[in-house]
Short mmCIF file of C-alpha atoms in Angstrom, two decimals:
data_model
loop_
_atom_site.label_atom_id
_atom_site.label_comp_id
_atom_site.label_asym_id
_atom_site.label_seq_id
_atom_site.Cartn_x
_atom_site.Cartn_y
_atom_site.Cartn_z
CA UNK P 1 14.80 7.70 -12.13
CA UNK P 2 18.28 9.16 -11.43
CA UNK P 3 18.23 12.59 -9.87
CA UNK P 4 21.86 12.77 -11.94
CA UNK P 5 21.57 14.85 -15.06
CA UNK P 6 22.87 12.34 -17.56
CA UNK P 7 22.45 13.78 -21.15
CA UNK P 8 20.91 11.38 -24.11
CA UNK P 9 23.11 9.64 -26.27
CA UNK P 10 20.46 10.86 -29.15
CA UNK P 11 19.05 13.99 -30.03
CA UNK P 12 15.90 14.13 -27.59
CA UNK P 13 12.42 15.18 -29.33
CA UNK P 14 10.86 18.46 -29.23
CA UNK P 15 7.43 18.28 -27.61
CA UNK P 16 4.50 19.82 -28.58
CA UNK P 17 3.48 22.16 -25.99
CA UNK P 18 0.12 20.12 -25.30
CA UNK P 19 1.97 16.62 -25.74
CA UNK P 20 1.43 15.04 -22.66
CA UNK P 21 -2.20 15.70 -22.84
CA UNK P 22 -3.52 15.27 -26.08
CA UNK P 23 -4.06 12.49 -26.55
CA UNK P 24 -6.01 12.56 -23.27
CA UNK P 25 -7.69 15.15 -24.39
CA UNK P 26 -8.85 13.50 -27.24
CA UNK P 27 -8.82 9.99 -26.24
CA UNK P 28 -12.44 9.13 -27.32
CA UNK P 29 -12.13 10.05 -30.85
CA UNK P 30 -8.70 8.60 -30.89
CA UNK P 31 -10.09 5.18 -29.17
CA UNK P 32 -12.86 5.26 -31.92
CA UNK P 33 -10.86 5.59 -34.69
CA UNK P 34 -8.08 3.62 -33.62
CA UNK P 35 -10.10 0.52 -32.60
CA UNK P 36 -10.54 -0.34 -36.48
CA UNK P 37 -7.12 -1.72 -36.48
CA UNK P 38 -6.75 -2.82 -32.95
CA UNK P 39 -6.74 -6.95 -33.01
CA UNK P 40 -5.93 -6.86 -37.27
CA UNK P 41 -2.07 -8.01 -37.50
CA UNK P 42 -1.15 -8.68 -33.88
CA UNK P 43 -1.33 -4.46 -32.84
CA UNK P 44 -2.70 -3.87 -29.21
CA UNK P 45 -1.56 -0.88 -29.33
CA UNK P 46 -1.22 1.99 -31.82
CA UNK P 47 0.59 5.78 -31.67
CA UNK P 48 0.37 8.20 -34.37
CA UNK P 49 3.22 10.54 -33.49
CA UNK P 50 3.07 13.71 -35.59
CA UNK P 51 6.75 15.96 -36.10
CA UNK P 52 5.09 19.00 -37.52
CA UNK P 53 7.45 21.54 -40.15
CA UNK P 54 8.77 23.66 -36.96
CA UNK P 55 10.35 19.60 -35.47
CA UNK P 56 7.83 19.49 -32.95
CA UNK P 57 6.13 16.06 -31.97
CA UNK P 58 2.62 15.47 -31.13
CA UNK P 59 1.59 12.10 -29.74
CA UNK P 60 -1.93 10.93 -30.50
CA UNK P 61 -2.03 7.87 -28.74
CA UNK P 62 -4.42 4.83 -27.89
CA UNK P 63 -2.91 4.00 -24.57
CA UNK P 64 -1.81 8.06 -23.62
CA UNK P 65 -1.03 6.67 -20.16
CA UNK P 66 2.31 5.64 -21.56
CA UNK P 67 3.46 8.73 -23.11
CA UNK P 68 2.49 10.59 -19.73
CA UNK P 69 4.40 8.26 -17.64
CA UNK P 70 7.61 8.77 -19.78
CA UNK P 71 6.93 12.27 -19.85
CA UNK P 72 6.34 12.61 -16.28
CA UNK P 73 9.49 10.92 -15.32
CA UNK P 74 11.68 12.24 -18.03
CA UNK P 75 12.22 8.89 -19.33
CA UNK P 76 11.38 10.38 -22.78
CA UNK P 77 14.36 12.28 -23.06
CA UNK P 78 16.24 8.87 -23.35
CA UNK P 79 13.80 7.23 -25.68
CA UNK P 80 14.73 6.50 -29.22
CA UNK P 81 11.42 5.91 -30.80
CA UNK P 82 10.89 9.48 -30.68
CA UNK P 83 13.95 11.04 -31.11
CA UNK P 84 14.80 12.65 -34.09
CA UNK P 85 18.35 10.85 -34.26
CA UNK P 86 16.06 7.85 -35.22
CA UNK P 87 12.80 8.73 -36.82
CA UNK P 88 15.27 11.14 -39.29
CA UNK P 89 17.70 8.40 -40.24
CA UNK P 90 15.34 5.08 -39.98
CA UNK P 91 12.63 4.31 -41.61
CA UNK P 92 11.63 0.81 -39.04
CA UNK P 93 12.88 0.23 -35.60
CA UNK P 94 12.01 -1.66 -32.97
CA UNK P 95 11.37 0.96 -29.48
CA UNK P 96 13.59 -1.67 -27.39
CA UNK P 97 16.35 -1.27 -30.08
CA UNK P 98 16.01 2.54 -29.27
CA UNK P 99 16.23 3.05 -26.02
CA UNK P 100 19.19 4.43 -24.38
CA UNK P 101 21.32 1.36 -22.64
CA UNK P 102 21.74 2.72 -19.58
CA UNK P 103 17.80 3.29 -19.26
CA UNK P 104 16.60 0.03 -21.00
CA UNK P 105 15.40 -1.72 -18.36
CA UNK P 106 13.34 1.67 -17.02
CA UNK P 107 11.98 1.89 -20.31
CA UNK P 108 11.70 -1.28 -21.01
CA UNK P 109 9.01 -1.77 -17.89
CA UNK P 110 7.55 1.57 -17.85
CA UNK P 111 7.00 1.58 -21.76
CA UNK P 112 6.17 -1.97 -22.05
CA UNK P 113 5.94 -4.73 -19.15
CA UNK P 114 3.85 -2.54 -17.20
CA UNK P 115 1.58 -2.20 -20.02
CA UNK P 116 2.15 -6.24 -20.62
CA UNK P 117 3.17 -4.88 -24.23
CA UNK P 118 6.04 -7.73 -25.60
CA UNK P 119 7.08 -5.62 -28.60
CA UNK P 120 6.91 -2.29 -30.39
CA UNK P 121 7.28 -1.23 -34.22
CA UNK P 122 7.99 2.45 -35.23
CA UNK P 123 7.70 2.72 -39.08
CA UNK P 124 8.25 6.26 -40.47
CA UNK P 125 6.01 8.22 -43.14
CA UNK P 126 7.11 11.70 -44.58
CA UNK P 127 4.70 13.54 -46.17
CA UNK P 128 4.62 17.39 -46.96
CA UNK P 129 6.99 18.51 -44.52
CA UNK P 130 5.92 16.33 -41.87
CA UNK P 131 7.31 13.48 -40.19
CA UNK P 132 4.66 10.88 -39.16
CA UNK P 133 5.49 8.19 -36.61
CA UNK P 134 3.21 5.48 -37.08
CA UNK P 135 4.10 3.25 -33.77
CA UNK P 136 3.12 -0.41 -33.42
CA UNK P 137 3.00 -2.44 -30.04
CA UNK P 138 1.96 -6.31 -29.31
CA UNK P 139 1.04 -8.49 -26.55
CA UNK P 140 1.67 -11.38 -28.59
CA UNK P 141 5.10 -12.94 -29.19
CA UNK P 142 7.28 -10.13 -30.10
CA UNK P 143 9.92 -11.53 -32.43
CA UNK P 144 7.27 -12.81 -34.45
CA UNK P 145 5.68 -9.52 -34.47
CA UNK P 146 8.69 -7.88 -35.55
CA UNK P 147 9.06 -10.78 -38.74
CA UNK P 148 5.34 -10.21 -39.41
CA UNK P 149 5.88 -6.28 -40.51
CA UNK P 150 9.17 -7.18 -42.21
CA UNK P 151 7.14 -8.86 -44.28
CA UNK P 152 3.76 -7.37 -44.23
CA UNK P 153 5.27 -3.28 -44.18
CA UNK P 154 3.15 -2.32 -46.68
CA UNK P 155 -0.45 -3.67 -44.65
CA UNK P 156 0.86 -2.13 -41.46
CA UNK P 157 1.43 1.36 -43.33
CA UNK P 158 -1.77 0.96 -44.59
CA UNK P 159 -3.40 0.58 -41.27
CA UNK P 160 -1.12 3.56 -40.16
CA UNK P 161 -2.82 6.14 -42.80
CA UNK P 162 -5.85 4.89 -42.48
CA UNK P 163 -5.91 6.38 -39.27
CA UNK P 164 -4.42 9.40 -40.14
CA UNK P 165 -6.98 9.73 -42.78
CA UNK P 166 -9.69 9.48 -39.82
CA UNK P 167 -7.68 12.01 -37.22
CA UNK P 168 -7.22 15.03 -39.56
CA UNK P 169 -9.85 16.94 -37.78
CA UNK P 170 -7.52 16.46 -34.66
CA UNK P 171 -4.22 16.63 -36.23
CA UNK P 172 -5.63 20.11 -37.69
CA UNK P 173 -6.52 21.27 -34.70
CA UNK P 174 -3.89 20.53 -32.50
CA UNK P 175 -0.69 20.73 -34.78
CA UNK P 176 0.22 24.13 -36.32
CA UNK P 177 1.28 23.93 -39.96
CA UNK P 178 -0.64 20.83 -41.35
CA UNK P 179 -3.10 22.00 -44.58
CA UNK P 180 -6.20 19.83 -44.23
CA UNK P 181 -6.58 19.49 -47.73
CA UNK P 182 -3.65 16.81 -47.76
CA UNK P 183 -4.85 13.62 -47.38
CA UNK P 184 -3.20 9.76 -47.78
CA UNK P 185 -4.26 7.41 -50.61
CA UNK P 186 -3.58 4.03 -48.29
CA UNK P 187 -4.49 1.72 -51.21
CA UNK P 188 -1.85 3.67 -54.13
CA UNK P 189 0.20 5.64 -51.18
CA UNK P 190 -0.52 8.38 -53.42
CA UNK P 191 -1.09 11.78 -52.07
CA UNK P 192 -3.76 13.75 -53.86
CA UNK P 193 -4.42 17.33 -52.88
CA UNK P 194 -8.35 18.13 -52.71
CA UNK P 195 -9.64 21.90 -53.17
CA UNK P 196 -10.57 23.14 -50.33
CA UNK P 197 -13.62 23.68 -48.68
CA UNK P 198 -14.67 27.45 -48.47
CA UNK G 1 17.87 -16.95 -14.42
CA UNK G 2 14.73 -15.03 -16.37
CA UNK G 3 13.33 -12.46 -15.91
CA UNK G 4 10.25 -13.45 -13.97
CA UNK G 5 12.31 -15.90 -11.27
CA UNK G 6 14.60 -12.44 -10.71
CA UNK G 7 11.95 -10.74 -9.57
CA UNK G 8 10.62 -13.71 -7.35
CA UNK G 9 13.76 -13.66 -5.72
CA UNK G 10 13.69 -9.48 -5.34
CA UNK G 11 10.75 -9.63 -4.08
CA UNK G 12 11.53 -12.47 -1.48
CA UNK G 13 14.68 -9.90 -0.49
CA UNK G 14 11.73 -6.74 -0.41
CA UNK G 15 10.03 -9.13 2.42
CA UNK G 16 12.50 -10.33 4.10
CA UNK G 17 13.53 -7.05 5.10
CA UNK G 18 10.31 -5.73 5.15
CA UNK G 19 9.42 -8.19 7.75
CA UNK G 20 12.15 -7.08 10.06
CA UNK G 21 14.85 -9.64 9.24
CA UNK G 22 17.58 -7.60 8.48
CA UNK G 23 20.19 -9.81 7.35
CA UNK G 24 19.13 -13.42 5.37
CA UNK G 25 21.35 -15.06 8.42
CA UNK G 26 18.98 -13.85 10.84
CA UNK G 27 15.91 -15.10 8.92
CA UNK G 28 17.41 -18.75 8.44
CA UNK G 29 18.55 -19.22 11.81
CA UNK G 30 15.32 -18.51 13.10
CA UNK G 31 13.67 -20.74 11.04
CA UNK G 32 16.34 -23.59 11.01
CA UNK G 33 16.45 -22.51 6.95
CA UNK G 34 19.46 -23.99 5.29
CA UNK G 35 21.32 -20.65 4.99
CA UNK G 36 23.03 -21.46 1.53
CA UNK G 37 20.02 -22.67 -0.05
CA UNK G 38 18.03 -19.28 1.13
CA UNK G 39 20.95 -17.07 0.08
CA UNK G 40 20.86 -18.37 -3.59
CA UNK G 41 16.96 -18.02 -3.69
CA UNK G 42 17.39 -14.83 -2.45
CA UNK G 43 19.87 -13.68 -4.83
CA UNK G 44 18.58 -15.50 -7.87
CA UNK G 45 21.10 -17.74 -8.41
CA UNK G 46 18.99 -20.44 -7.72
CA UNK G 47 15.21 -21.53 -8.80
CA UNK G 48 12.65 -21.44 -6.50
CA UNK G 49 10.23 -24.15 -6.46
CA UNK G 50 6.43 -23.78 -6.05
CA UNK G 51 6.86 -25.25 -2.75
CA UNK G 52 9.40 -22.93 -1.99
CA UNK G 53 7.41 -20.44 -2.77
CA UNK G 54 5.06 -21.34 -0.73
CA UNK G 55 6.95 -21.57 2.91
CA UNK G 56 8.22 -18.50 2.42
CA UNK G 57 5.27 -16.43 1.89
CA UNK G 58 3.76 -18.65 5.06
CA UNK G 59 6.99 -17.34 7.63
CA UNK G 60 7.28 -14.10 5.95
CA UNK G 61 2.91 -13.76 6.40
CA UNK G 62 2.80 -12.81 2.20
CA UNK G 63 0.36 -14.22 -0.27
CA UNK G 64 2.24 -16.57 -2.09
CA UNK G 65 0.49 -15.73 -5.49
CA UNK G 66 1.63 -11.93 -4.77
CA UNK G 67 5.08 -13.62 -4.34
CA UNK G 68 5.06 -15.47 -7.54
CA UNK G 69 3.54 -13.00 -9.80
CA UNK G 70 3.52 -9.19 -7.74
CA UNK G 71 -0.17 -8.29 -8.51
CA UNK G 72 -2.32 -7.90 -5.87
CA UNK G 73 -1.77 -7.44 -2.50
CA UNK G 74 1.62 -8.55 -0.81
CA UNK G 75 -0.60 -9.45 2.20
CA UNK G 76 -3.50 -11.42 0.63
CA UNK G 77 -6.42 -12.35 3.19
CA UNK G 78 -3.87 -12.32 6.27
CA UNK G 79 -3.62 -8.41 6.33
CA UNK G 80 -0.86 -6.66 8.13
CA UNK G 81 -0.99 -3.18 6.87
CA UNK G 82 2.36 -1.88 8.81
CA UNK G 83 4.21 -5.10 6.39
CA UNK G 84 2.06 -4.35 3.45
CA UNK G 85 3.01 -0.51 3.52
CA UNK G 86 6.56 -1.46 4.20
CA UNK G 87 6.64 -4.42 1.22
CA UNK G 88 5.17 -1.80 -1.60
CA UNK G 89 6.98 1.44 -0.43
CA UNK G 90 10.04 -1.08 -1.07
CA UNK G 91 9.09 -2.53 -4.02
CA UNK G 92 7.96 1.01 -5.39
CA UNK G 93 11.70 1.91 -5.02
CA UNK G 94 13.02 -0.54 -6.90
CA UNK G 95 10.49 -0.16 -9.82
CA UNK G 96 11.34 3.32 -9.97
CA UNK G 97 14.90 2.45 -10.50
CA UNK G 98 14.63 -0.49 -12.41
CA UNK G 99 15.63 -2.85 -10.17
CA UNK G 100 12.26 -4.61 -10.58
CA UNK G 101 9.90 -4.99 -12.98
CA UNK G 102 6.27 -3.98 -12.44
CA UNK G 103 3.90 -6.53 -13.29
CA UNK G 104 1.57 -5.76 -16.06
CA UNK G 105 -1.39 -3.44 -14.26
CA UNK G 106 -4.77 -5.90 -14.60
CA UNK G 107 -6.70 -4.14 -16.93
CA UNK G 108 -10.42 -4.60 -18.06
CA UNK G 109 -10.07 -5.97 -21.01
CA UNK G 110 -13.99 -8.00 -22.76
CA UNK G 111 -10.72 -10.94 -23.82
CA UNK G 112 -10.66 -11.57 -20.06
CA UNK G 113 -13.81 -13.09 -18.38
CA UNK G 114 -12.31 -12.28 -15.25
CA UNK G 115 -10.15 -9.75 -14.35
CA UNK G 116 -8.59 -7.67 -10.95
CA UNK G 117 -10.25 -4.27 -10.82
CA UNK G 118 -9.98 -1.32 -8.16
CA UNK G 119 -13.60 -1.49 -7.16
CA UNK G 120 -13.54 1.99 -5.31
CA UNK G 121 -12.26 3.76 -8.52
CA UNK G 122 -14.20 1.80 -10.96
CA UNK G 123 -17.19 2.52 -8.62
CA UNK G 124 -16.73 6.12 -8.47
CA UNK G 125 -16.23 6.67 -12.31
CA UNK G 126 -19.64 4.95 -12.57
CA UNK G 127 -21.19 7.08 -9.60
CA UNK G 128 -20.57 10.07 -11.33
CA UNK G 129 -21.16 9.41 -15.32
CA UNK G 130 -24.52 7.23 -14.54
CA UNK G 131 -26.66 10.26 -13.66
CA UNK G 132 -25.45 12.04 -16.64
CA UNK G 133 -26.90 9.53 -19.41
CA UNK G 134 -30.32 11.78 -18.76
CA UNK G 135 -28.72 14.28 -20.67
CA UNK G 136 -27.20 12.23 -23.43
CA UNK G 137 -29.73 11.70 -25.84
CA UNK G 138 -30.80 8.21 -27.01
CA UNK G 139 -27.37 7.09 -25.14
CA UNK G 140 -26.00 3.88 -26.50
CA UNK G 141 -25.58 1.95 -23.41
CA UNK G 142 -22.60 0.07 -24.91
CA UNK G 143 -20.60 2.78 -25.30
CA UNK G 144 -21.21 4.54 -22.04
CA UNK G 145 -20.15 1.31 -20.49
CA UNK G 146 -17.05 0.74 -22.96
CA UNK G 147 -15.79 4.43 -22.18
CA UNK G 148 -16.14 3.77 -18.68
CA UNK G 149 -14.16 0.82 -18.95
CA UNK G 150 -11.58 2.49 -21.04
CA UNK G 151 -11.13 5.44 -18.97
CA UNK G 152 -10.26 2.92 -15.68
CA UNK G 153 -7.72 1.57 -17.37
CA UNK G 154 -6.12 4.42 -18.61
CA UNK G 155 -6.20 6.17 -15.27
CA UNK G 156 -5.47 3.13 -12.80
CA UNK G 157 -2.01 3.11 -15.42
CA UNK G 158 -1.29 6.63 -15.05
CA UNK G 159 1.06 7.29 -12.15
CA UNK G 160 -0.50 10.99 -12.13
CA UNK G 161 -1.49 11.59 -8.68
CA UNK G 162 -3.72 14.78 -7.12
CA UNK G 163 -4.41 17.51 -9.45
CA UNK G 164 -2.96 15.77 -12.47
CA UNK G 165 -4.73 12.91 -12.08
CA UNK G 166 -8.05 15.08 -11.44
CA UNK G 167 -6.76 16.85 -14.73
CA UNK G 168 -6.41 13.90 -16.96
CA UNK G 169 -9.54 12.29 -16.25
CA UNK G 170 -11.47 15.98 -16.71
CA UNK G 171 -9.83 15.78 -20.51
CA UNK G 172 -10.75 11.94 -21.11
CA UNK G 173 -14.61 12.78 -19.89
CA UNK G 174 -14.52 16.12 -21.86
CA UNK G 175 -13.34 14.02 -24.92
CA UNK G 176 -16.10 11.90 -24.52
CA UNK G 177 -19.01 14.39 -24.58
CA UNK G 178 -16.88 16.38 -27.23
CA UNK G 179 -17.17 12.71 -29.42
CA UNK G 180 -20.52 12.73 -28.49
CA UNK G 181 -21.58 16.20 -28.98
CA UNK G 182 -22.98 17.25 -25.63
CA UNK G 183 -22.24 20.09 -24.07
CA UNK G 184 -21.05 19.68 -20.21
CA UNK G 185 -20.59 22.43 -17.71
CA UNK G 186 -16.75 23.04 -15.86
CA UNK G 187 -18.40 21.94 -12.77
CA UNK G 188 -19.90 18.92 -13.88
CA UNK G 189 -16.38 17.67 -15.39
CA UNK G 190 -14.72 19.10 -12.14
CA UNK G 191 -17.39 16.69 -9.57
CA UNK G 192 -16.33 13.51 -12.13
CA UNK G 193 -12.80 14.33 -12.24
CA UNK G 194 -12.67 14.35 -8.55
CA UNK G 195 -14.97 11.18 -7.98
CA UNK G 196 -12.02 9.52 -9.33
#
């Protein structure tokens, strides 16, 4: 990575204070949870990226070693897929599509080849004030991974709040703002509010 | 040229030099190479065959399947650890600034029947979780060994090094007594983190 200060050609994401390490952190729930809908559809990989009501992302991911290593480096800063300029103004992009040009290849090997990931799908969810990133990633053949949730957005979104659904206890914890009580309907989209537990 | 042949040809450049040849010229004359040819490997404007492959990594004392593919070792079962160091501090660079692409880490994955694992690291994370399944109760073997598995790969990834590595795997092993209910002393976490 260039020593040179070169500044993002998109808005760069505002990190949770804890982001490099939550998922870490909570990597055997997530890995629990998240291995329901590894192997369905083509997904090897699966990120639930939570912007909280302050603009501040949390990653809960099933491979956290690739959020560190963008982290670390400062990749991330010239990463798309989680930049608001993308994730406020898209609702489904590819993370190759995203990256900054003059990083791609970086990106491109420390985000994917290293990680022999072919292909990664960010599809957007806003719900109560928060902005959920539900992000996608395949070994298999990428373009037809890409065709497979134009078609099929609706199963992959399913998938997506499914998990969220399961990680609530985790996304309560860790992400200041979110009421528990708010929980995703996958089969109607519908979001019901439950009373809440004294 | 894909991809995958660039990075042949980078990495016949990363040995070349490596291996103390510092100009292609040098290289070919010494081993009555046609000069042309070599350049165009070399540079990637030209294919290399298997057989190519294959001489090279025999003058230039590389595995010719770390060559082709860059996993493994650059020196194979012929050892020199002075080239080795010098081949991977090289090729290090360039992955850092894109010049090269790293091949895909081997991970353990139960789709592979075979796969290339760190045996000191995967050894260690065993060493140290093992004699804590007294204190899990009614441990479900398959998970202990599935956790172990999926910890490896997520820290032979990682480029953390020192106390961030140490720091990292204390959170994934706190996660998984956390997940499994059982509480774990500091040290305990602490002797694990640093087994690995």
């Amino acid at each position: 990575m260039d020593k040179i200060i070169r500044l993002p050609r998109h808005q760069p994401p505002v990190l949770h204070e804890n982001a490099a390490f939550m998922s870490f952190d909570n990597c055997y729930k997530l890995g629990e949870v998240y291995k329901e809908i590894i192997g369905l559809e083509n997904v090897h990989h699966f990120s639930l990226n939570v912007v909280d009501v302050h603009g501040k992302m949390s990653i809960l991911s099933y491979n956290p070693q690739i959020a560190y290593g963008i982290f670390k480096d400062g990749s991330y800063l010239y990463n798309g897929s989680i930049s608001p300029s993308y994730y406020n103004n898209f609702n489904r992009y590819t993370w190759d599509e995203s990256y900054d040009p003059r990083y791609y290849h970086t990106l491109k090997n420390n985000m994917e080849r290293k990680n022999g990931i072919n292909k990664g799908v960010v599809l957007i969810k806003r719900i109560n004030g928060l902005t959920l990133l539900y992000s996608f990633a395949t070994k298999s053949n990428g373009d037809d991974f890409v065709a497979q949730i134009q078609d099929q957005e609706e199963v992959f979104y399913q998938m997506g709040d499914h998990c969220f659904n399961l990680i609530t206890p985790i996304v309560d914890e860790n992400i200041i703002g979110y009421n528990e009580d708010k929980l995703i309907k996958s089969n109607a989209n519908i979001i019901r509010m439950t009373k809440k537990c004294s | 040229m894909t991809d995958f042949l660039q990075d042949i040809s980078k990495r016949l450049k990363i040995v070349r030099l490596s291996a103390g040849y510092h100009s292609a010229k040098k290289f070919t004359e010494e081993y009555a190479i046609p000069a042309s040819t070599y350049c165009q490997h070399e540079n990637g404007n030209r294919a290399l065959t298997l057989e190519n492959v294959a001489t090279y990594a025999k003058l230039l004392n590389v595995d010719p399947a770390w060559l082709m593919t860059g996993r493994g070792s650059p020196c194979g079962e012929d050892y020199d650890k002075d080239l080795e160091d010098k081949i991977l501090l090289e090729q290090e660079r360039m992955i850092k600034q894109g010049e090269l692409h790293a091949a895909a880490t081997p991970l353990i994955s139960e789709k592979n029947t075979y796969s290339n694992v760190n045996i000191p690291v995967f050894k260690k994370v065993l060493q140290e979780l093992l004699p804590l399944l007294k204190d899990i109760p009614d441990p479900n073997i398959n998970d202990v060994i599935d956790f172990c598995c999926d910890l490896y790969n997520k820290i032979i990834v990682t480029n953390a090094e020192g106390d961030d590595r140490i720091h990292l795997i204390k959170l994934c092993f706190g996660s998984f007594f956390k997940g499994l209910e059982i509480r774990i002393t500091e040290d305990s976490l602490k002797n694990i983190a640093m087994a690995g």
